[in-house]
Amino acid sequence: MEVKKDILWRVYLCFLGIVVFSIVILGRAVYIQQVQGAFWREQAKEQQQKFVEIDAQRGTIYSEDGRMLSTSTPYFDIYIDFAADGLRQKNGQRFENNLDSLSLGLAMLFPEKSKASWRRELKNGYQKKNRYYLLKKNLTFQQYKQLRSLPLVREGKNKSGFIAEVKDKRLNPFGLLANRTIGLSREYIDSGGIMRNMNVGLEKTYDEHLRGESGKRLMRKIAAGVFVPVDGSEIEPQNGKDIITTLDVNIQDIAENALLNVLTANECEYGTCIVMEVATGKIKAIANLSRREDGSYWENYNYAVQASEPGSTFKLVTMLSLLEDQLITLQQHINLEGGSWNVNGRTVYDTEDHGTDATIKEAFEHSSNVGMAKLTMTYYAKNPNRFIDHIKKLRLDQPTGIDLLGEGKPVIKTPKSRSWSATSLPWMSFGYELMVSPLQTLMLYNAIANDGKMMKPYLVNSVQENGVKIQENQPQIVEEAVCSPKTLKLLRQCLEGVCEQGTAAELFSGAPYRAAGKTGTALMANGSRGYRDHIYQSSFAGYFPAEHPQYSCIVVIRNKPFAPVYYGAKIAGPVFKEIADKLYALNADQSRGLKHMALKKDSSHYLYAGSTEDIKEVLEKLKIKYRDSAKADEWGHMYAVNYQPVVSHRKIANNIMPDIRGMGIKDALFLLENRKMKVVFRGRGKVVSQSIEPGTYVSNHQTVTLELN
């Protein structure tokens, strides 16, 4: 009996445990379903679908005359959903009926595979019901348009299963031209092994305007790790805004070629060149080239805004200080000590022996270090801060504030600096023991050319959205007068004297214009090796024409170790001279009456041309009825007949100049450059005039000029 009770007790206990356990499970199920149901349903949904970002089309960077310096070009990745209902209708007859012709079309478009290979690949994907099969990556727009015309593909996404993913690539139509300043996106791999983009230059500085706002697309999971877009679930991105720079493509091209020629001929390490418009402070050209291991040159660093010891171009500051404080006259004589002078235990050397007696003007024209050092020690040794105050007034102790990220900070010593010594003042007088950027130096020379007004340098004229200015930069005076009119007149005489009877006299001999400037040659330290490698930095800063300056320019070049030629007048000077020669000739041509081609009054303002497919798509989106006489032709135009739009075709032949009036510049460039023609265009908007008449026979590399409005 006792055994029976014991067994029953154990059975009841087990039963009770099972009941309690069941109640707990049931309660937990109710809790999960009723209380946490919404949370877990959302989690499940996230496993099956997700939102991905759609990149906005990045804005375009233009030169001042409307040429594209950096733009985005669409590329296409093509996928096939072999399980699409439309593709498998009627037991797959649509796929089977088009398989051979589609394979042939793919083989013609992508000849790296034969028709048989394409057929095998498509058949295999269809049999396996691959949901998101990658067919081809990085198709150009032209290839994509050709693909869409192939059998089956032209029936649309729902019936063919073909899916196109669009992505933009950043391109510089002018290649190396101003590459570092424009700052194309650069790809790099971060510490986590992820490929990322790194912007520099204007691309980085104005990234907030250029990048636009990303959109979103809902993606549905169809297989492990495979997601496809859900139709009608996109939030469209807002495209980026356009940047209109101050750069002039012609001047930039002149500056870069002049710099490249000298760098290549002398195997220099690197060089920079800046051209500024005197009256406004606009940067018309900025070139930075450095030597690579294979001996070629590339823009990979912005030397124009990085500080270094300026050398003798800084002597202009010394002369300005002495003249402004009325301590000297230009005709005052000074003993140049035969080219060497000992001061506080160190010796100042001149590159050439100019004897003992010279006027101060002659000492400047022949770039005497001894002359500048003696004058500075004579008049400022007891009060160095008086000299330093002039440097500060000229804003050489602070960055220029140019609208370009990455500008370096200058280094100007004062008597309170830990590195100040008994020889700091005399060495500063000829451009050592201080650091300023080439742009800062140019800013000063530009002020002398601009009647004493110091302008803030800038690179961007305006930011535009759909052709409308939303932000505009204006010329900005940062210092009304860097010196008195009397001092200004004397300084201009000194700078002109350098080019007429000084260190640059031979350079400008016989030039049809007068230039003003200063040469510079500075011995540079080479890291831990110090000055043993005899590396010199050559420079030339000035403006032209001297009577009515239009442009100021600075050239700074770092030479190779033990270079046989390194003086500023021999290395940097020729770059300045070539730029001045070509700009003078260009302006002379314009003054003789060279004008833009005359525009004829016609209806082209109301003419829209380009891809017929694009024109029709716009009209259909706007729900505008139109007559279609273009048929299947790729290029066409739209005009009005009795107030009704008509889309008509345009004849395009390989060796015949097409009629491109009414086209946007992207369509015009695509059409003409595919015919290996060189395109020069002016203005913005649609093409209103072309220098080669439609129907004219054309040859490869022939130049055509377009007017846009």
XYZ file of C-alpha atoms in Angstrom:
709
model
C 0.000 0.000 0.000
C 2.814 2.260 0.921
C 4.481 1.500 -2.406
C 1.286 2.357 -4.313
C 0.972 5.709 -2.525
C 4.587 6.453 -3.249
C 4.087 5.715 -6.955
C 0.889 7.806 -7.138
C 2.578 10.709 -5.397
C 5.355 10.658 -7.958
C 2.867 10.452 -10.838
C 0.857 13.404 -9.488
C 4.045 15.406 -9.014
C 5.157 14.728 -12.586
C 1.703 15.578 -13.896
C 1.693 18.823 -11.914
C 5.126 19.679 -13.276
C 3.973 19.055 -16.828
C 0.899 21.237 -16.266
C 2.993 24.074 -14.816
C 5.525 23.769 -17.634
C 2.712 23.831 -20.220
C 1.180 26.903 -18.595
C 4.562 28.667 -18.640
C 5.101 27.846 -22.334
C 1.547 28.908 -23.180
C 1.970 32.111 -21.192
C 5.262 32.839 -22.851
C 3.729 32.233 -26.279
C 0.834 34.590 -25.459
C 3.318 37.185 -24.149
C 5.483 36.968 -27.258
C 2.498 37.132 -29.562
C 0.486 39.826 -27.817
C 3.075 41.950 -26.038
C 6.214 41.503 -28.144
C 4.433 40.597 -31.381
C 4.976 43.930 -33.100
C 8.695 43.910 -32.281
C 9.319 40.363 -33.570
C 7.208 40.910 -36.677
C 9.363 43.940 -37.455
C 12.495 41.877 -36.886
C 11.243 39.213 -39.266
C 10.415 41.831 -41.856
C 13.913 43.286 -41.593
C 15.331 39.857 -42.304
C 13.293 39.700 -45.497
C 13.618 43.295 -46.689
C 15.781 46.308 -46.097
C 16.293 49.874 -47.262
C 19.468 50.722 -49.148
C 20.703 54.193 -49.980
C 20.533 55.522 -53.550
C 23.391 57.890 -54.209
C 22.418 61.287 -55.552
C 24.027 62.414 -58.792
C 26.985 64.541 -57.758
C 27.047 68.111 -59.030
C 29.353 69.229 -61.831
C 32.361 71.514 -61.408
C 32.717 74.045 -64.242
C 35.410 76.466 -65.305
C 34.505 80.149 -65.431
C 33.811 79.904 -69.164
C 31.412 76.986 -68.691
C 33.601 73.961 -69.454
C 33.168 70.826 -67.369
C 36.153 70.181 -65.114
C 34.632 67.343 -63.107
C 31.380 65.520 -63.760
C 29.568 62.271 -63.029
C 28.983 59.692 -65.745
C 26.474 56.847 -65.272
C 27.610 53.219 -65.404
C 25.312 50.196 -65.280
C 25.443 46.779 -63.624
C 23.056 44.342 -65.353
C 21.319 41.505 -63.487
C 18.709 38.939 -64.588
C 15.891 37.545 -62.458
C 15.450 34.164 -64.150
C 12.522 33.380 -61.837
C 10.506 36.414 -62.970
C 6.887 35.489 -63.696
C 6.862 37.324 -67.033
C 9.938 35.441 -68.226
C 8.415 32.045 -67.371
C 4.936 32.580 -68.815
C 3.555 29.788 -71.026
C 6.137 27.286 -69.818
C 9.009 29.576 -70.678
C 8.139 30.064 -74.345
C 9.121 33.765 -74.194
C 12.611 32.837 -73.003
C 13.048 29.946 -75.474
C 11.786 31.973 -78.442
C 14.289 34.794 -77.787
C 17.268 32.789 -76.505
C 19.149 32.417 -79.819
C 18.654 36.000 -80.992
C 19.524 37.358 -77.533
C 22.719 35.255 -77.413
C 23.732 36.526 -80.849
C 23.093 40.134 -79.790
C 25.149 39.710 -76.609
C 28.014 38.154 -78.584
C 28.042 41.139 -80.949
C 27.877 43.641 -78.078
C 30.343 41.786 -75.817
C 32.584 39.768 -78.167
C 34.734 38.337 -75.354
C 32.221 35.453 -75.363
C 30.812 33.593 -78.337
C 27.142 33.166 -79.124
C 27.327 29.582 -77.875
C 28.907 30.664 -74.565
C 26.241 33.295 -73.972
C 23.495 30.802 -74.835
C 24.939 28.245 -72.431
C 25.233 30.826 -69.651
C 21.665 32.093 -70.091
C 20.241 28.564 -70.338
C 22.069 27.481 -67.191
C 20.808 30.489 -65.229
C 17.242 29.863 -66.401
C 17.308 26.213 -65.396
C 18.662 27.033 -61.936
C 16.105 29.839 -61.520
C 18.787 32.281 -60.388
C 16.992 35.268 -58.898
C 19.653 37.971 -59.235
C 22.202 36.746 -61.736
C 25.017 39.198 -62.600
C 25.300 39.395 -66.367
C 27.684 42.350 -66.847
C 29.256 45.133 -64.776
C 30.248 48.720 -65.581
C 28.429 49.197 -68.853
C 28.689 52.667 -70.366
C 25.520 54.542 -71.227
C 26.026 53.767 -74.903
C 26.443 50.033 -74.196
C 23.371 50.109 -71.970
C 21.306 51.713 -74.726
C 22.460 49.038 -77.172
C 21.656 46.299 -74.660
C 18.114 47.627 -74.221
C 17.515 47.254 -77.956
C 18.282 43.499 -77.948
C 15.541 40.850 -78.256
C 13.755 40.041 -74.980
C 15.490 42.924 -73.141
C 13.454 45.481 -75.079
C 10.237 43.930 -73.715
C 10.909 45.566 -70.333
C 11.933 44.459 -66.877
C 8.730 42.606 -65.993
C 8.751 40.406 -69.084
C 12.506 39.952 -69.570
C 13.735 39.822 -65.965
C 16.597 42.205 -66.851
C 17.417 44.609 -64.002
C 19.823 47.574 -64.295
C 21.546 49.136 -61.300
C 22.914 52.613 -62.010
C 26.012 54.053 -60.364
C 28.010 57.182 -61.089
C 31.723 57.489 -61.748
C 33.538 60.779 -61.344
C 35.456 61.869 -64.440
C 37.698 64.797 -65.322
C 37.186 65.535 -69.040
C 40.495 67.444 -69.146
C 42.556 64.694 -67.490
C 45.536 66.054 -65.550
C 44.400 69.671 -65.886
C 44.067 71.177 -62.364
C 43.518 67.640 -61.080
C 44.706 68.282 -57.513
C 42.828 71.570 -57.169
C 39.576 70.125 -58.511
C 40.180 67.063 -56.351
C 38.642 64.011 -58.003
C 37.300 61.361 -55.635
C 40.018 58.870 -54.762
C 39.360 55.320 -53.599
C 41.251 53.799 -50.686
C 40.893 50.794 -48.374
C 40.343 51.669 -44.706
C 41.646 49.753 -41.687
C 38.606 47.473 -41.823
C 39.310 46.467 -45.415
C 36.370 48.485 -46.780
C 36.772 50.467 -50.014
C 35.971 54.129 -49.423
C 36.172 57.399 -51.339
C 38.427 60.231 -50.253
C 37.778 63.679 -51.683
C 40.393 66.402 -51.880
C 40.508 69.934 -53.292
C 37.252 71.577 -54.346
C 35.497 68.195 -54.287
C 36.135 68.092 -50.536
C 35.730 71.804 -49.767
C 32.323 71.993 -51.473
C 31.283 68.392 -50.813
C 28.150 69.478 -48.907
C 26.844 71.233 -52.041
C 28.107 68.729 -54.612
C 26.948 65.466 -53.048
C 23.197 66.236 -52.849
C 20.888 64.115 -50.689
C 20.727 60.336 -50.978
C 17.449 58.548 -51.664
C 16.249 55.140 -50.448
C 15.164 51.938 -52.159
C 13.315 49.020 -50.529
C 15.003 45.687 -51.294
C 13.287 42.273 -50.813
C 15.195 39.091 -49.963
C 14.733 36.337 -52.527
C 17.580 34.027 -51.541
C 20.441 33.814 -49.100
C 22.301 37.106 -49.436
C 20.308 38.107 -52.542
C 17.972 41.130 -52.502
C 16.001 42.647 -55.387
C 14.331 46.085 -55.625
C 10.642 46.382 -54.762
C 8.846 48.393 -57.445
C 7.283 51.679 -56.388
C 9.149 51.860 -53.092
C 11.873 54.349 -53.941
C 12.509 57.744 -52.382
C 14.225 59.687 -55.149
C 17.595 61.291 -54.325
C 18.115 65.040 -54.685
C 20.954 65.711 -57.078
C 23.947 67.792 -56.042
C 24.485 71.430 -56.932
C 26.957 72.689 -59.517
C 30.114 74.679 -58.770
C 31.298 77.467 -61.106
C 35.001 78.065 -60.483
C 37.227 81.027 -61.321
C 39.585 78.771 -63.302
C 40.162 79.443 -66.982
C 40.888 76.256 -68.941
C 43.134 78.037 -71.461
C 45.236 79.751 -68.775
C 45.390 76.538 -66.753
C 46.598 74.646 -69.805
C 49.248 77.291 -70.529
C 50.471 77.263 -66.911
C 50.645 73.478 -66.614
C 52.468 72.999 -69.910
C 54.982 75.743 -69.121
C 55.646 74.228 -65.690
C 55.828 70.669 -67.035
C 58.353 71.592 -69.738
C 60.811 73.101 -67.245
C 60.346 70.339 -64.658
C 60.959 67.636 -67.255
C 63.985 69.332 -68.818
C 65.693 69.779 -65.435
C 64.410 66.641 -63.637
C 63.062 68.814 -60.814
C 61.407 67.226 -57.779
C 58.217 69.289 -57.897
C 56.813 72.669 -58.796
C 53.782 74.890 -58.418
C 52.450 77.808 -60.402
C 49.552 80.167 -59.629
C 48.014 82.807 -61.896
C 45.754 85.409 -60.261
C 43.569 88.117 -61.783
C 44.967 91.347 -60.341
C 41.774 93.362 -59.918
C 39.654 90.628 -58.321
C 41.870 88.031 -56.638
C 40.353 85.268 -58.788
C 42.630 82.267 -59.235
C 42.722 81.682 -62.990
C 45.163 78.768 -62.856
C 46.829 76.687 -60.168
C 49.203 73.890 -61.171
C 51.006 71.406 -58.912
C 53.301 68.785 -60.421
C 55.635 66.326 -58.704
C 58.012 63.753 -60.156
C 57.132 60.061 -59.879
C 59.542 57.121 -59.814
C 59.189 56.528 -63.549
C 60.163 60.150 -64.296
C 56.662 61.326 -65.222
C 54.833 64.127 -63.413
C 51.454 64.098 -61.713
C 49.298 66.318 -59.502
C 49.247 64.595 -56.123
C 49.915 67.385 -53.623
C 48.941 71.052 -53.389
C 52.289 72.804 -52.954
C 50.667 76.170 -53.736
C 49.149 76.444 -50.256
C 51.944 74.820 -48.218
C 54.467 76.964 -46.358
C 58.220 76.882 -47.032
C 61.158 79.288 -46.848
C 60.452 81.762 -49.688
C 63.988 82.994 -50.315
C 64.621 86.244 -52.166
C 61.010 86.908 -53.219
C 60.581 87.916 -49.555
C 62.986 90.853 -50.080
C 59.979 92.817 -51.306
C 58.735 92.801 -47.688
C 62.091 94.125 -46.464
C 62.065 96.937 -49.025
C 58.452 97.814 -48.240
C 59.218 98.053 -44.508
C 62.293 100.264 -44.987
C 60.579 102.581 -47.478
C 57.320 102.800 -45.541
C 59.206 103.729 -42.353
C 61.097 106.350 -44.405
C 64.453 104.961 -43.325
C 66.050 104.795 -46.784
C 65.927 106.174 -50.313
C 66.443 104.089 -53.441
C 69.472 106.149 -54.502
C 71.167 105.802 -51.125
C 74.453 103.881 -51.384
C 75.371 100.740 -49.481
C 78.575 98.705 -49.194
C 77.917 95.137 -50.399
C 81.191 93.918 -48.889
C 82.230 92.032 -52.017
C 79.426 89.491 -51.559
C 80.042 88.278 -47.982
C 79.416 89.849 -44.587
C 79.852 88.518 -41.074
C 77.090 89.252 -38.582
C 76.958 87.863 -35.030
C 79.234 84.940 -35.855
C 77.574 83.888 -39.144
C 78.384 84.892 -42.705
C 75.828 86.183 -45.195
C 76.734 85.349 -48.811
C 75.592 86.719 -52.146
C 75.346 84.344 -55.101
C 77.474 86.761 -57.126
C 80.047 89.382 -56.209
C 78.563 92.792 -57.053
C 81.524 94.703 -55.713
C 81.318 97.018 -52.753
C 79.402 100.133 -53.736
C 75.816 100.059 -55.028
C 72.572 101.939 -54.606
C 69.854 100.254 -52.559
C 67.772 99.910 -55.730
C 70.653 98.115 -57.442
C 71.140 95.881 -54.394
C 67.488 94.825 -54.689
C 67.609 94.404 -58.470
C 70.640 92.113 -58.191
C 69.141 90.299 -55.184
C 71.938 91.039 -52.702
C 71.493 89.131 -49.438
C 74.262 91.228 -47.891
C 72.486 94.458 -48.796
C 69.141 93.378 -47.276
C 70.767 91.948 -44.136
C 72.877 95.078 -43.514
C 69.896 97.396 -43.952
C 67.717 95.332 -41.607
C 70.393 95.173 -38.926
C 71.121 98.882 -39.266
C 67.529 100.043 -38.842
C 65.709 97.259 -36.970
C 68.290 95.515 -34.760
C 67.322 97.565 -31.704
C 63.587 97.022 -32.313
C 62.944 93.837 -34.339
C 59.219 93.993 -33.594
C 58.956 97.044 -35.829
C 59.986 94.827 -38.765
C 57.745 91.962 -37.587
C 54.762 94.349 -37.411
C 55.102 95.052 -41.141
C 55.029 91.319 -41.850
C 51.849 91.013 -39.803
C 50.198 93.976 -41.517
C 50.857 92.252 -44.833
C 48.965 89.210 -43.437
C 51.922 86.905 -43.945
C 51.495 85.513 -40.432
C 48.087 83.983 -41.244
C 46.589 81.769 -43.975
C 45.005 83.517 -46.944
C 41.566 82.011 -46.243
C 41.176 80.713 -49.812
C 38.106 78.506 -50.287
C 40.176 75.318 -50.417
C 40.691 72.969 -47.490
C 44.218 71.989 -46.515
C 45.952 75.375 -46.506
C 49.087 75.261 -44.374
C 49.938 77.672 -41.563
C 52.791 80.156 -41.979
C 55.622 80.407 -39.447
C 56.841 83.905 -38.540
C 59.367 84.210 -35.733
C 59.308 86.999 -33.142
C 61.844 87.917 -30.440
C 59.656 85.911 -28.030
C 59.992 82.713 -30.080
C 62.154 79.982 -28.525
C 64.096 79.607 -31.771
C 64.849 83.338 -32.082
C 68.590 84.010 -32.255
C 70.997 86.873 -32.852
C 70.955 86.117 -36.592
C 67.204 85.557 -37.064
C 66.489 89.152 -38.109
C 69.132 89.451 -40.870
C 68.282 85.992 -42.237
C 64.563 86.844 -42.299
C 65.355 89.890 -44.431
C 66.205 87.667 -47.410
C 63.593 84.951 -46.857
C 65.063 82.428 -44.379
C 64.039 81.438 -40.831
C 60.368 81.968 -41.735
C 57.824 80.020 -43.765
C 55.039 81.300 -46.004
C 53.136 79.665 -48.857
C 53.504 80.616 -52.541
C 49.895 81.814 -52.451
C 50.681 84.208 -49.576
C 53.651 85.614 -51.476
C 51.528 86.044 -54.601
C 48.863 87.809 -52.545
C 51.459 90.493 -51.664
C 52.794 90.905 -55.209
C 49.219 91.110 -56.485
C 48.562 93.950 -54.001
C 51.527 95.909 -55.401
C 50.116 95.403 -58.914
C 46.625 96.408 -57.710
C 47.580 99.899 -56.483
C 48.102 98.672 -52.942
C 44.768 96.869 -52.501
C 45.240 93.353 -51.168
C 42.582 90.977 -52.495
C 41.506 87.709 -50.905
C 42.213 84.877 -53.358
C 39.267 82.642 -54.249
C 38.502 79.696 -56.518
C 34.695 79.551 -56.762
C 32.458 82.159 -58.363
C 29.118 80.621 -57.467
C 27.097 77.577 -56.463
C 24.152 76.846 -58.751
C 21.092 74.636 -58.581
C 19.382 73.919 -61.899
C 21.135 76.949 -63.388
C 20.047 79.319 -60.612
C 22.693 80.893 -58.364
C 22.103 80.092 -54.702
C 25.481 81.320 -53.472
C 27.880 83.800 -55.039
C 31.377 84.933 -54.087
C 32.456 88.490 -54.788
C 35.955 90.032 -54.857
C 36.946 90.902 -51.306
C 39.495 93.517 -50.237
C 41.320 92.380 -47.108
C 43.677 95.365 -46.901
C 42.793 98.716 -48.491
C 46.425 99.816 -48.691
C 49.479 97.717 -47.895
C 51.600 100.871 -47.991
C 51.503 104.553 -48.903
C 51.198 105.638 -52.576
C 54.782 106.949 -52.453
C 56.158 103.605 -51.238
C 54.025 101.769 -53.800
C 55.491 103.798 -56.651
C 59.049 103.093 -55.491
C 58.399 99.360 -55.067
C 57.016 99.103 -58.591
C 60.150 100.804 -59.876
C 62.258 98.201 -58.054
C 60.279 95.254 -59.436
C 60.413 96.645 -62.967
C 64.160 97.220 -62.523
C 64.679 93.514 -61.736
C 63.238 92.659 -65.169
C 65.080 95.443 -67.019
C 68.574 95.570 -65.564
C 68.541 93.102 -62.679
C 68.599 89.317 -62.272
C 65.770 88.810 -64.817
C 66.972 91.308 -67.447
C 68.163 88.613 -69.851
C 64.867 86.754 -69.461
C 62.675 89.650 -70.616
C 65.047 91.156 -73.160
C 63.117 91.806 -76.362
C 59.670 91.070 -74.865
C 56.869 93.179 -76.433
C 55.590 94.084 -72.962
C 57.125 95.206 -69.668
C 57.056 92.874 -66.701
C 57.714 93.418 -63.009
C 58.846 90.775 -60.544
C 61.492 89.270 -58.324
C 63.643 86.168 -58.617
C 64.343 83.904 -55.660
C 66.791 81.093 -54.909
C 66.730 79.358 -51.506
C 68.944 76.538 -50.214
C 66.629 73.896 -48.710
C 67.274 71.383 -45.944
C 66.791 67.715 -46.834
C 65.559 66.168 -43.583
C 68.302 64.721 -41.395
C 70.878 65.321 -44.141
C 70.543 69.048 -43.675
C 71.974 71.177 -46.492
C 74.555 68.640 -47.712
C 72.580 67.692 -50.835
C 72.576 71.259 -52.177
C 68.869 71.257 -52.985
C 67.661 74.679 -54.101
C 64.171 76.105 -54.398
C 63.827 78.443 -57.371
C 61.063 81.018 -57.520
C 59.776 83.980 -59.473
C 56.902 86.240 -58.448
C 55.567 89.211 -60.382
C 52.904 90.691 -62.624
C 52.355 91.847 -66.211
C 52.044 94.074 -68.159
C 53.890 96.421 -65.784
C 51.963 99.593 -66.776
C 48.473 98.133 -66.471
C 48.773 94.764 -64.681
C 46.130 92.191 -65.557
C 47.639 89.056 -64.042
C 50.015 88.297 -61.212
C 51.880 85.000 -61.130
C 54.225 83.010 -58.917
C 56.318 79.975 -59.819
C 58.078 77.888 -57.160
C 60.197 74.866 -58.139
C 62.225 72.479 -55.971
C 65.287 71.226 -57.847
C 66.976 67.842 -57.636
C 70.099 67.404 -55.459
C 73.253 68.974 -56.952
C 71.281 70.381 -59.893
C 73.624 72.114 -62.376
C 71.100 74.930 -62.928
C 69.026 76.201 -60.036
C 68.816 80.023 -60.025
C 65.318 81.484 -59.940
C 65.873 83.391 -63.190
C 66.960 80.188 -64.970
C 64.381 77.716 -63.621
C 61.248 79.495 -62.347
C 61.670 82.576 -64.546
C 61.153 80.780 -67.900
C 57.841 79.368 -66.652
C 56.647 82.868 -65.729
C 57.902 84.218 -69.071
C 56.114 81.584 -71.148
C 52.842 82.221 -69.312
C 53.220 85.990 -69.697
C 54.089 85.681 -73.413
C 51.062 83.533 -74.216
C 48.581 85.545 -72.163
C 49.888 88.769 -73.662
C 49.458 87.326 -77.164
C 45.996 86.045 -76.289
C 44.881 89.442 -74.985
C 46.502 91.196 -77.927
C 44.447 89.049 -80.308
C 41.288 89.953 -78.436
C 42.110 93.655 -78.484
C 42.541 93.463 -82.259
C 38.917 92.452 -82.515
C 38.841 88.675 -82.150
C 35.281 87.984 -81.036
C 33.040 85.025 -80.406
C 31.341 83.868 -83.569
C 28.244 85.852 -84.378
C 24.944 84.314 -83.387
C 22.130 84.312 -85.909
C 18.615 84.954 -84.738
C 16.573 81.811 -85.208
C 14.222 79.503 -83.313
C 16.985 77.442 -81.724
C 16.059 78.814 -78.284
C 12.883 76.753 -78.571
C 14.610 73.739 -80.097
C 15.369 70.714 -77.945
C 17.588 67.969 -79.298
C 19.404 64.885 -78.091
C 18.525 61.241 -77.534
C 15.055 60.564 -78.965
C 14.439 58.072 -76.191
C 15.192 60.713 -73.554
C 13.005 63.332 -75.246
C 10.064 60.922 -75.441
C 10.542 59.842 -71.839
C 10.383 63.455 -70.623
C 7.254 64.167 -72.667
C 5.551 61.020 -71.397
C 6.473 61.791 -67.775
C 4.959 65.261 -68.196
C 1.925 63.670 -69.905
C 2.355 65.855 -72.984
C 0.921 64.479 -76.215
C 3.304 64.536 -79.158
C 3.674 63.323 -82.718
C 6.442 60.788 -83.235
C 8.226 60.854 -86.566
C 11.603 59.786 -85.155
C 10.754 56.086 -85.262
C 13.667 54.060 -83.867
C 16.422 56.582 -84.665
C 18.814 57.193 -81.771
C 19.163 60.982 -82.190
C 16.430 63.479 -82.822
C 14.927 66.835 -81.938
C 11.624 68.298 -80.823
C 9.878 71.296 -82.331
C 6.357 72.660 -82.473
C 3.824 72.434 -85.310
C 0.543 74.216 -84.614
C 1.492 74.307 -80.933
C 1.862 70.523 -80.814
C 5.280 68.946 -80.078
C 6.783 66.822 -82.810
C 9.712 64.471 -82.183
C 11.690 64.030 -85.370
C 14.887 62.170 -86.246
C 18.308 63.631 -87.055
C 20.616 62.049 -89.581
C 23.972 61.168 -88.028
C 26.836 59.928 -90.208
C 30.392 59.182 -89.113
C 32.203 61.546 -91.512
C 29.553 64.261 -91.692
C 29.186 67.151 -89.221
C 25.851 66.594 -87.432
C 23.392 69.317 -86.520
C 23.768 69.561 -82.745
C 21.879 72.809 -82.156
C 19.466 72.499 -79.276
C 21.456 69.754 -77.556
C 22.817 69.965 -74.043
C 26.596 69.930 -73.772
C 26.754 66.339 -72.455
C 24.936 64.972 -75.531
C 26.995 67.189 -77.846
C 30.306 66.089 -76.294
C 29.297 62.423 -76.434
C 28.292 62.657 -80.078
C 31.301 64.667 -81.313
C 34.072 63.129 -79.209
C 32.941 59.655 -80.324
C 33.798 60.936 -83.798
C 37.291 61.845 -82.468
C 36.633 65.565 -82.843
C 38.076 68.180 -80.492
C 35.347 70.328 -78.923
C 35.734 73.885 -77.624
C 32.627 75.440 -76.125
C 31.658 78.716 -74.520
C 28.739 79.567 -72.269
C 26.112 77.384 -70.614
C 22.811 75.851 -71.609
C 21.921 74.486 -75.057
C 24.031 74.662 -78.211
C 22.872 77.652 -80.262
C 25.648 77.836 -82.828
C 28.401 75.606 -84.224
C 31.519 76.689 -86.147
C 31.244 73.809 -88.673
C 28.001 73.810 -90.610
C 25.860 70.630 -90.513
C 26.484 68.393 -93.525
C 30.152 69.381 -93.870
C 32.679 66.577 -94.232
C 34.877 66.327 -91.114
C 38.074 64.465 -90.209
C 39.529 62.989 -87.008
C 40.839 65.500 -84.441
C 39.200 68.424 -86.251
C 38.216 71.229 -83.854
C 34.650 72.501 -83.621
C 33.622 75.501 -81.523
C 30.187 75.583 -79.930
C 28.293 78.542 -78.476
C 25.884 77.735 -75.633
C 23.080 79.887 -74.337
